[in-house]
Coordinates of C-alpha atoms in Angstrom, one line a residue:
X292 CA 0.0 0.0 0.0
X293 CA 1.4 3.4 -0.9
X294 CA 1.8 6.1 1.7
X295 CA -0.9 8.4 0.3
X296 CA -3.4 5.6 0.4
X297 CA -2.3 4.6 3.9
X298 CA -2.6 8.2 5.2
X299 CA -6.0 8.6 3.5
X300 CA -7.2 5.4 5.2
X301 CA -6.1 6.5 8.6
X302 CA -8.1 9.7 8.2
X303 CA -11.2 8.2 6.5
X304 CA -10.4 9.9 3.2
X305 CA -9.8 13.4 4.7
X306 CA -6.8 15.3 3.4
X307 CA -5.6 18.9 3.1
X308 CA -5.6 21.0 0.0
X309 CA -2.9 23.7 0.2
X310 CA -2.3 26.7 -2.0
X311 CA 1.4 27.3 -2.7
X312 CA 3.5 29.4 -5.0
X313 CA 5.6 27.6 -7.7
X314 CA 8.9 28.8 -6.2
X315 CA 8.2 27.1 -2.9
X316 CA 6.7 23.9 -4.4
X317 CA 9.8 23.6 -6.7
X318 CA 12.0 23.6 -3.5
X319 CA 9.8 20.9 -1.9
X320 CA 10.0 18.7 -5.0
X321 CA 13.8 19.1 -5.1
X322 CA 14.0 18.0 -1.5
X323 CA 15.4 21.3 -0.3
X324 CA 12.3 22.5 1.6
X325 CA 11.2 20.0 4.2
X326 CA 9.0 22.2 6.2
X327 CA 6.0 24.3 5.1
X328 CA 5.3 27.2 7.4
X329 CA 1.7 28.3 8.1
X330 CA -0.1 30.4 10.6
X331 CA -2.6 27.6 11.3
X332 CA -2.7 23.9 11.3
X333 CA -5.3 21.2 10.8
X334 CA -7.0 20.0 13.9
X335 CA -9.5 17.6 12.5
X336 CA -7.0 15.1 11.0
X337 CA -4.3 12.8 12.4
X338 CA -0.7 12.3 11.4
X339 CA 0.3 11.1 8.9
X340 CA -2.0 13.0 6.6
X341 CA -1.9 13.9 2.9
X342 CA -1.4 17.4 1.6
X343 CA -2.4 18.1 -2.0
X344 CA -0.6 21.1 -3.4
X345 CA -2.4 23.6 -5.6
X346 CA 0.3 25.4 -7.5
X347 CA -1.0 29.0 -7.8
X348 CA -0.7 30.8 -11.1
X349 CA 1.7 33.4 -9.7
X350 CA 5.1 33.6 -11.3
X351 CA 4.2 31.0 -14.0
X352 CA 2.6 28.5 -11.8
X353 CA 0.3 25.8 -13.2
X354 CA -3.1 26.8 -11.7
X355 CA -3.8 23.2 -10.7
X356 CA -2.8 20.5 -8.2
X357 CA 0.7 19.3 -9.2
X358 CA 2.0 17.6 -6.1
X359 CA 1.2 15.8 -2.9
X360 CA 3.2 15.1 0.2
X361 CA 2.8 13.3 3.5
X362 CA 2.8 15.4 6.7
X363 CA 4.1 13.2 9.6
X364 CA 4.3 16.0 12.2
X365 CA 3.9 19.7 12.8
X366 CA 6.4 21.7 14.8
X367 CA 5.4 24.9 16.7
X368 CA 7.3 28.1 16.9
X369 CA 6.5 30.5 19.7
X370 CA 7.0 33.8 17.9
X371 CA 6.3 36.0 20.9
X372 CA 9.0 34.3 22.9
X373 CA 11.7 33.6 20.2
X374 CA 11.5 36.6 17.9
X375 CA 12.4 39.3 20.5
X376 CA 15.5 37.3 21.4
X377 CA 16.5 37.0 17.8
X378 CA 16.2 40.7 17.2
X379 CA 18.0 41.6 20.4
X380 CA 21.0 39.2 20.0
X381 CA 21.1 38.5 16.3
X382 CA 21.5 34.9 17.3
X383 CA 18.7 32.5 16.4
X384 CA 17.4 30.2 19.1
X385 CA 17.3 26.5 18.1
X386 CA 13.7 26.3 17.1
X387 CA 13.8 29.5 15.0
X388 CA 17.0 28.3 13.4
X389 CA 15.3 25.0 12.5
X390 CA 12.4 26.8 10.9
X391 CA 14.7 28.9 8.9
X392 CA 16.8 26.0 7.7
X393 CA 14.1 23.5 6.9
X394 CA 11.6 26.0 5.3
X395 CA 14.1 27.8 3.0
X396 CA 13.0 31.1 4.5
X397 CA 15.3 33.8 5.7
X398 CA 14.8 35.0 9.3
X399 CA 13.6 38.3 7.9
X400 CA 10.9 36.5 5.8
X401 CA 9.9 34.4 8.9
X402 CA 9.7 37.5 11.0
X403 CA 7.7 39.3 8.4
X404 CA 5.2 36.4 8.1
X405 CA 4.9 35.6 11.8
X406 CA 5.5 38.9 13.5
X407 CA 1.8 39.5 14.4
X408 CA 0.9 35.9 15.3
X409 CA 1.6 34.0 18.5
X410 CA 2.6 30.7 16.9
X411 CA 3.8 29.6 13.5
X412 CA 3.4 25.9 12.5
X413 CA 6.0 24.0 10.6
X414 CA 4.3 21.2 8.6
X415 CA 7.0 18.5 8.1
X416 CA 7.1 17.5 4.4
X417 CA 7.8 13.9 3.5
X418 CA 7.7 11.9 0.3
X419 CA 6.7 14.6 -2.1
X420 CA 5.4 13.3 -5.4
X421 CA 4.0 14.6 -8.7
X422 CA 0.3 14.4 -9.2
X423 CA -1.9 15.9 -12.0
X424 CA -5.2 16.9 -10.7
X425 CA -7.8 19.7 -10.9
X426 CA -9.8 21.4 -8.2
X427 CA -12.9 19.8 -9.6
X428 CA -11.4 16.3 -8.6
X429 CA -12.2 17.4 -5.1
X430 CA -15.5 19.2 -6.0
X431 CA -13.8 22.5 -5.1
X432 CA -14.6 25.5 -7.2
X433 CA -11.7 27.8 -6.2
X434 CA -8.3 27.4 -4.6
X435 CA -8.1 28.0 -0.8
X436 CA -6.5 31.2 0.5
X437 CA -4.2 29.0 2.6
X438 CA -5.5 25.5 3.0
X439 CA -8.7 23.6 3.5
X440 CA -9.9 20.1 4.2
X441 CA -10.9 17.9 1.2
X442 CA -12.3 14.3 1.0
X443 CA -10.8 11.7 -1.3
X444 CA -13.2 8.7 -1.8
X445 CA -10.8 6.5 -3.8
X446 CA -7.1 6.6 -4.5
X447 CA -5.7 6.8 -7.0
X448 CA -8.4 9.1 -8.5
X449 CA -9.9 7.7 -11.7

């Protein structure tokens, strides 16, 4: 049984559909980006779960679902505790350094993204693979702003 099928079975067909820019998805597919940073995380799903990646049209993106990966865990970064230390000392605490390294973000990008939130979530990326799907395969009319739950009744889709 493949890992996507296994993760779908664990979650009764529930998965996540994530919008992502081409530049970041390319880094995931190349194996360089092993953490996707978001301001929220799924609560209604168990690890491991499947993340389908909708590649946005920005910067030459495909405007369809071009990849999927397994999320085995989610790390939490306490921005309110860690960011002031980073700014004051110019030295990154261990968790912040891990987020920077694994997400391919600079500290400045991480700070800009998470400066007004209490927590950032680092979705751990495993086993990325190419898929070729449309939003309509999930009965979704438009791409999510960040992510949303979807249901997959059979895998692979026919």
